[in-house]
PDB file of C-alpha atoms in Angstrom:
ATOM      1  CA  MET A  64      -0.856  -5.133 108.144  1.00  0.00           C
ATOM      2  CA  TRP A  65       0.939  -8.215 106.950  1.00  0.00           C
ATOM      3  CA  GLN A  66       0.762 -11.656 108.549  1.00  0.00           C
ATOM      4  CA  GLN A  67       2.118 -14.895 107.308  1.00  0.00           C
ATOM      5  CA  THR A  68       0.187 -17.982 108.369  1.00  0.00           C
ATOM      6  CA  ASN A  69       1.072 -21.502 107.214  1.00  0.00           C
ATOM      7  CA  SER A  70       2.925 -20.188 104.200  1.00  0.00           C
ATOM      8  CA  PHE A  71      -0.055 -18.102 103.130  1.00  0.00           C
ATOM      9  CA  LEU A  72       0.205 -14.396 103.039  1.00  0.00           C
ATOM     10  CA  LEU A  73      -2.805 -12.695 104.615  1.00  0.00           C
ATOM     11  CA  ILE A  74      -3.352  -9.030 103.844  1.00  0.00           C
ATOM     12  CA  LEU A  75      -5.563  -7.008 106.169  1.00  0.00           C
ATOM     13  CA  SER A  76      -6.612  -3.555 105.133  1.00  0.00           C
ATOM     14  CA  VAL A  77      -8.274  -1.015 107.339  1.00  0.00           C
ATOM     15  CA  VAL A  78     -10.968   1.175 105.791  1.00  0.00           C
ATOM     16  CA  THR A  79     -11.434   4.608 107.279  1.00  0.00           C
ATOM     17  CA  ALA A  80     -14.336   7.021 106.826  1.00  0.00           C
ATOM     18  CA  ARG A  81     -14.822  10.621 107.849  1.00  0.00           C
ATOM     19  CA  PRO A  82     -17.585  11.283 110.389  1.00  0.00           C
ATOM     20  CA  GLU A  83     -21.055  11.864 108.962  1.00  0.00           C
ATOM     21  CA  ILE A  84     -24.255  12.897 110.729  1.00  0.00           C
ATOM     22  CA  LEU A  85     -27.056  10.562 109.656  1.00  0.00           C
ATOM     23  CA  SER A  86     -29.923  12.143 111.585  1.00  0.00           C
ATOM     24  CA  LEU A  87     -30.709  14.835 114.105  1.00  0.00           C
ATOM     25  CA  SER A  88     -34.250  14.806 115.519  1.00  0.00           C
ATOM     26  CA  VAL A  89     -36.364  15.448 118.608  1.00  0.00           C
ATOM     27  CA  MET A  90     -37.744  12.394 120.390  1.00  0.00           C
ATOM     28  CA  LYS A  91     -40.249  12.159 123.247  1.00  0.00           C
ATOM     29  CA  SER A  92     -38.837  10.677 126.433  1.00  0.00           C
ATOM     30  CA  PRO A  93     -40.601   7.541 127.674  1.00  0.00           C
ATOM     31  CA  SER A  94     -43.444   8.395 130.044  1.00  0.00           C
ATOM     32  CA  GLY A  95     -42.608   7.856 133.671  1.00  0.00           C
ATOM     33  CA  SER A  96     -38.943   8.754 133.211  1.00  0.00           C
ATOM     34  CA  ASP A  97     -37.569  11.498 135.416  1.00  0.00           C
ATOM     35  CA  SER A  98     -35.675  13.153 132.538  1.00  0.00           C
ATOM     36  CA  ALA A  99     -36.816  16.017 130.290  1.00  0.00           C
ATOM     37  CA  PRO A 100     -39.998  15.423 128.247  1.00  0.00           C
ATOM     38  CA  GLN A 101     -38.022  15.674 124.986  1.00  0.00           C
ATOM     39  CA  ARG A 102     -34.530  14.692 123.938  1.00  0.00           C
ATOM     40  CA  LEU A 103     -32.550  15.709 120.887  1.00  0.00           C
ATOM     41  CA  ARG A 104     -31.045  12.596 119.272  1.00  0.00           C
ATOM     42  CA  CYS A 105     -27.996  12.631 116.972  1.00  0.00           C
ATOM     43  CA  GLU A 106     -26.914   9.541 115.029  1.00  0.00           C
ATOM     44  CA  VAL A 107     -23.436   9.606 113.461  1.00  0.00           C
ATOM     45  CA  GLU A 108     -21.290   7.197 111.481  1.00  0.00           C
ATOM     46  CA  GLY A 109     -17.572   6.933 110.753  1.00  0.00           C
ATOM     47  CA  HIS A 110     -14.466   4.784 111.136  1.00  0.00           C
ATOM     48  CA  PRO A 111     -12.909   5.122 113.602  1.00  0.00           C
ATOM     49  CA  PRO A 112     -16.215   5.706 115.457  1.00  0.00           C
ATOM     50  CA  PRO A 113     -16.530   9.445 116.058  1.00  0.00           C
ATOM     51  CA  LYS A 114     -16.960  11.171 119.383  1.00  0.00           C
ATOM     52  CA  ILE A 115     -20.146  13.254 119.690  1.00  0.00           C
ATOM     53  CA  VAL A 116     -19.920  16.678 121.320  1.00  0.00           C
ATOM     54  CA  TRP A 117     -23.012  18.783 122.016  1.00  0.00           C
ATOM     55  CA  LEU A 118     -22.835  22.581 121.836  1.00  0.00           C
ATOM     56  CA  SER A 119     -25.343  25.038 123.234  1.00  0.00           C
ATOM     57  CA  ALA A 120     -24.829  28.758 122.708  1.00  0.00           C
ATOM     58  CA  SER A 121     -21.235  28.084 121.521  1.00  0.00           C
ATOM     59  CA  ARG A 122     -20.151  26.083 124.569  1.00  0.00           C
ATOM     60  CA  ARG A 123     -20.013  22.398 125.433  1.00  0.00           C
ATOM     61  CA  MET A 124     -22.875  20.860 127.384  1.00  0.00           C
ATOM     62  CA  LYS A 125     -22.354  19.088 130.666  1.00  0.00           C
ATOM     63  CA  GLU A 126     -21.396  15.449 130.173  1.00  0.00           C
ATOM     64  CA  VAL A 127     -23.927  14.244 132.770  1.00  0.00           C
ATOM     65  CA  GLN A 128     -26.804  15.343 130.493  1.00  0.00           C
ATOM     66  CA  VAL A 129     -25.478  13.423 127.491  1.00  0.00           C
ATOM     67  CA  GLN A 130     -26.484   9.804 126.839  1.00  0.00           C
ATOM     68  CA  THR A 131     -24.257   8.065 124.274  1.00  0.00           C
ATOM     69  CA  SER A 132     -24.317   4.483 122.957  1.00  0.00           C
ATOM     70  CA  LYS A 133     -23.013   2.474 119.997  1.00  0.00           C
ATOM     71  CA  SER A 134     -25.632   1.167 117.576  1.00  0.00           C
ATOM     72  CA  GLY A 135     -23.213  -0.740 115.351  1.00  0.00           C
ATOM     73  CA  PRO A 136     -19.503  -1.101 114.664  1.00  0.00           C
ATOM     74  CA  TYR A 137     -19.284   2.327 113.037  1.00  0.00           C
ATOM     75  CA  ARG A 138     -22.380   4.117 114.411  1.00  0.00           C
ATOM     76  CA  VAL A 139     -22.790   6.167 117.553  1.00  0.00           C
ATOM     77  CA  VAL A 140     -26.062   7.591 118.940  1.00  0.00           C
ATOM     78  CA  SER A 141     -26.202  10.400 121.479  1.00  0.00           C
ATOM     79  CA  SER A 142     -29.041  12.409 122.994  1.00  0.00           C
ATOM     80  CA  VAL A 143     -29.462  15.393 125.290  1.00  0.00           C
ATOM     81  CA  PRO A 144     -32.449  17.024 127.046  1.00  0.00           C
ATOM     82  CA  TYR A 145     -34.184  19.459 124.699  1.00  0.00           C
ATOM     83  CA  GLN A 146     -36.537  22.348 125.421  1.00  0.00           C
ATOM     84  CA  GLU A 147     -38.613  23.937 122.662  1.00  0.00           C
ATOM     85  CA  GLY A 148     -36.903  26.977 121.119  1.00  0.00           C
ATOM     86  CA  GLU A 149     -33.429  25.983 122.285  1.00  0.00           C
ATOM     87  CA  VAL A 150     -30.671  25.956 119.635  1.00  0.00           C
ATOM     88  CA  LEU A 151     -28.276  23.000 119.938  1.00  0.00           C
ATOM     89  CA  THR A 152     -25.486  21.677 117.739  1.00  0.00           C
ATOM     90  CA  CYS A 153     -24.352  18.063 117.362  1.00  0.00           C
ATOM     91  CA  ARG A 154     -20.677  17.777 116.410  1.00  0.00           C
ATOM     92  CA  ALA A 155     -19.061  14.471 115.356  1.00  0.00           C
ATOM     93  CA  GLU A 156     -15.252  14.445 115.752  1.00  0.00           C
ATOM     94  CA  SER A 157     -12.548  11.929 114.826  1.00  0.00           C
ATOM     95  CA  ARG A 158      -8.925  12.059 113.734  1.00  0.00           C
ATOM     96  CA  LEU A 159     -10.190  12.250 110.114  1.00  0.00           C
ATOM     97  CA  GLY A 160     -12.176  15.453 110.669  1.00  0.00           C
ATOM     98  CA  GLU A 161     -15.340  16.846 112.131  1.00  0.00           C
ATOM     99  CA  VAL A 162     -18.855  17.661 111.008  1.00  0.00           C
ATOM    100  CA  GLU A 163     -21.691  19.460 112.788  1.00  0.00           C
ATOM    101  CA  ARG A 164     -25.383  20.141 112.360  1.00  0.00           C
ATOM    102  CA  GLY A 165     -27.628  22.503 114.287  1.00  0.00           C
ATOM    103  CA  TYR A 166     -31.188  22.090 115.505  1.00  0.00           C
ATOM    104  CA  PRO A 167     -33.606  23.545 114.659  1.00  0.00           C
ATOM    105  CA  PRO A 168     -32.347  23.543 111.070  1.00  0.00           C
ATOM    106  CA  SER A 169     -31.387  26.930 109.715  1.00  0.00           C
ATOM    107  CA  ASN A 170     -33.701  28.343 107.050  1.00  0.00           C
ATOM    108  CA  THR A 171     -31.103  30.743 105.655  1.00  0.00           C
ATOM    109  CA  LEU A 172     -31.088  29.037 102.250  1.00  0.00           C
ATOM    110  CA  MET A 173     -34.865  29.269 101.963  1.00  0.00           C
ATOM    111  CA  ILE A 174     -34.848  32.898 103.083  1.00  0.00           C
ATOM    112  CA  THR A 175     -32.047  33.762 100.645  1.00  0.00           C
ATOM    113  CA  LEU A 176     -33.846  32.106  97.722  1.00  0.00           C
ATOM    114  CA  THR A 177     -37.115  33.834  98.616  1.00  0.00           C
ATOM    115  CA  VAL A 178     -35.480  37.272  98.803  1.00  0.00           C
ATOM    116  CA  CYS A 179     -33.606  36.730  95.519  1.00  0.00           C
ATOM    117  CA  GLY A 180     -36.819  35.576  93.854  1.00  0.00           C
ATOM    118  CA  LEU A 181     -38.702  38.645  95.046  1.00  0.00           C
ATOM    119  CA  ILE A 182     -35.930  40.955  93.846  1.00  0.00           C
ATOM    120  CA  ALA A 183     -35.931  39.271  90.432  1.00  0.00           C
ATOM    121  CA  LEU A 184     -39.718  39.553  90.243  1.00  0.00           C
ATOM    122  CA  LEU A 185     -39.607  43.260  91.123  1.00  0.00           C
ATOM    123  CA  LEU A 186     -36.905  43.885  88.517  1.00  0.00           C
ATOM    124  CA  LEU A 187     -38.988  42.119  85.854  1.00  0.00           C
ATOM    125  CA  LEU A 188     -42.009  44.157  86.860  1.00  0.00           C
ATOM    126  CA  LEU A 189     -39.974  47.375  86.675  1.00  0.00           C
ATOM    127  CA  VAL A 190     -38.638  46.474  83.217  1.00  0.00           C
ATOM    128  CA  GLY A 191     -42.192  45.672  82.081  1.00  0.00           C
ATOM    129  CA  VAL A 192     -43.496  49.033  83.303  1.00  0.00           C
ATOM    130  CA  LEU A 193     -40.610  50.881  81.619  1.00  0.00           C
ATOM    131  CA  VAL A 194     -41.193  49.103  78.292  1.00  0.00           C
ATOM    132  CA  TYR A 195     -44.916  49.799  78.529  1.00  0.00           C
ATOM    133  CA  CYS A 196     -44.332  53.518  79.234  1.00  0.00           C
ATOM    134  CA  LEU A 197     -41.786  53.890  76.447  1.00  0.00           C
ATOM    135  CA  ARG A 198     -44.078  52.179  73.928  1.00  0.00           C
ATOM    136  CA  ASN A 199     -47.010  54.391  74.908  1.00  0.00           C
ATOM    137  CA  ARG A 200     -44.853  57.517  74.711  1.00  0.00           C
ATOM    138  CA  ALA A 201     -43.704  56.537  71.213  1.00  0.00           C
ATOM    139  CA  ARG A 202     -47.326  55.936  70.182  1.00  0.00           C
ATOM    140  CA  ALA A 203     -48.405  59.289  71.621  1.00  0.00           C
ATOM    141  CA  ASP A 204     -45.672  61.066  69.662  1.00  0.00           C
ATOM    142  CA  THR A 205     -46.614  59.402  66.360  1.00  0.00           C
ATOM    143  CA  SER A 206     -50.366  58.913  66.558  1.00  0.00           C
ATOM    144  CA  PRO A 207     -52.659  61.924  66.191  1.00  0.00           C
ATOM    145  CA  VAL A 208     -55.266  62.857  68.756  1.00  0.00           C
ATOM    146  CA  TYR A 209     -57.975  62.747  66.070  1.00  0.00           C
ATOM    147  CA  PRO A 210     -57.910  60.933  62.737  1.00  0.00           C
ATOM    148  CA  ASN A 211     -57.612  63.953  60.435  1.00  0.00           C
ATOM    149  CA  ALA A 212     -54.934  65.760  62.461  1.00  0.00           C
ATOM    150  CA  GLN A 213     -52.422  65.701  59.634  1.00  0.00           C
ATOM    151  CA  VAL A 214     -54.923  67.197  57.184  1.00  0.00           C
ATOM    152  CA  VAL A 215     -55.756  70.010  59.615  1.00  0.00           C
ATOM    153  CA  GLU A 216     -52.043  70.652  60.227  1.00  0.00           C
ATOM    154  CA  ASP A 217     -51.364  70.764  56.466  1.00  0.00           C
ATOM    155  CA  HIS A 218     -54.220  73.241  55.987  1.00  0.00           C
ATOM    156  CA  ARG A 219     -52.960  75.352  58.837  1.00  0.00           C
ATOM    157  CA  GLN A 220     -49.417  75.511  57.412  1.00  0.00           C
ATOM    158  CA  HIS A 221     -50.446  76.009  53.794  1.00  0.00           C
ATOM    159  CA  GLY A 222     -53.754  77.781  54.386  1.00  0.00           C
ATOM    160  CA  PHE A 223     -52.872  81.018  52.645  1.00  0.00           C
ATOM    161  CA  GLU A 224     -51.431  79.285  49.596  1.00  0.00           C
ATOM    162  CA  SER A 225     -54.538  77.176  49.229  1.00  0.00           C
ATOM    163  CA  LEU A 226     -56.729  80.322  49.355  1.00  0.00           C
ATOM    164  CA  ALA A 227     -54.868  81.685  46.365  1.00  0.00           C
ATOM    165  CA  ASP A 228     -55.557  78.439  44.524  1.00  0.00           C
ATOM    166  CA  GLY A 229     -59.287  78.717  45.256  1.00  0.00           C
ATOM    167  CA  TYR A 230     -59.459  76.295  48.180  1.00  0.00           C
ATOM    168  CA  ALA A 231     -61.518  77.055  51.237  1.00  0.00           C
ATOM    169  CA  GLU A 232     -59.884  77.456  54.634  1.00  0.00           C
ATOM    170  CA  VAL A 233     -61.051  75.277  57.498  1.00  0.00           C
ATOM    171  CA  GLN A 234     -61.537  77.119  60.785  1.00  0.00           C
ATOM    172  CA  PRO A 235     -62.702  75.590  64.033  1.00  0.00           C
ATOM    173  CA  VAL A 236     -65.955  76.976  65.452  1.00  0.00           C
ATOM    174  CA  TYR A 237     -66.964  76.397  69.062  1.00  0.00           C
ATOM    175  CA  SER A 238     -70.584  76.440  70.134  1.00  0.00           C
ATOM    176  CA  THR A 239     -72.664  75.556  73.160  1.00  0.00           C
ATOM    177  CA  VAL A 240     -75.377  72.960  72.648  1.00  0.00           C
ATOM    178  CA  THR A 241     -78.142  72.327  75.127  1.00  0.00           C
ATOM    179  CA  MET A 242     -79.196  68.739  75.376  1.00  0.00           C
ATOM    180  CA  SER A 243     -82.530  67.306  76.472  1.00  0.00           C
ATOM    181  CA  SER A 244     -81.080  66.209  79.809  1.00  0.00           C
ATOM    182  CA  SER A 245     -80.397  69.872  80.666  1.00  0.00           C
ATOM    183  CA  THR A 246     -76.622  69.520  80.420  1.00  0.00           C
ATOM    184  CA  SER A 247     -74.518  71.653  78.173  1.00  0.00           C
ATOM    185  CA  CYS A 248     -71.278  70.839  76.409  1.00  0.00           C
ATOM    186  CA  VAL A 249     -68.839  72.467  74.046  1.00  0.00           C
ATOM    187  CA  HIS A 250     -69.036  71.145  70.501  1.00  0.00           C
ATOM    188  CA  TYR A 251     -66.376  71.478  67.817  1.00  0.00           C
ATOM    189  CA  SER A 252     -67.439  71.565  64.210  1.00  0.00           C
ATOM    190  CA  PRO A 253     -65.323  72.600  61.263  1.00  0.00           C
ATOM    191  CA  VAL A 254     -66.895  75.241  59.051  1.00  0.00           C
ATOM    192  CA  ASN A 255     -65.773  76.013  55.516  1.00  0.00           C
ATOM    193  CA  VAL A 256     -65.192  79.721  55.058  1.00  0.00           C
ATOM    194  CA  GLN A 257     -64.667  81.071  51.547  1.00  0.00           C
TER     195      GLN A 257
END
């Protein structure tokens, strides 16, 4: 806008701002009022001042239930009766756009992050179990059951050759031993046979 006053040029500029919801909260109605015990209050800001529209179950609420007032040059406050468990949406509209926020707030982000975290934790646990099993399998394949297993295996494979060279052959002998506690067990003891 241009105006010329007393040979001075005055420039006026108009600043515009998209609607923004500043707060959405439940407030107790004053005692003694004949309205609902709680009201849902929505405070919005924008230039030009936005119009507030309330939605319940995807439809507009009746205008008689809505209380709207200006709280500044660019702020508008509106409230509607609220019953616990009801899902309402405050929508701020102007020629620059619209924005909306629901109450109670949606916990979808928290639920999504929790589920993703649990999945990641389970995958890490699964990888840990797999690594543990593979390491134990590799150890079982390479480590003998008893410390002299390789010596016994060598004697078993080359037993006849060693007899020709004058070595004794090792043969396992099983016996039953009775212990003082009246229990019996099988005992393995190598015996040199020549």
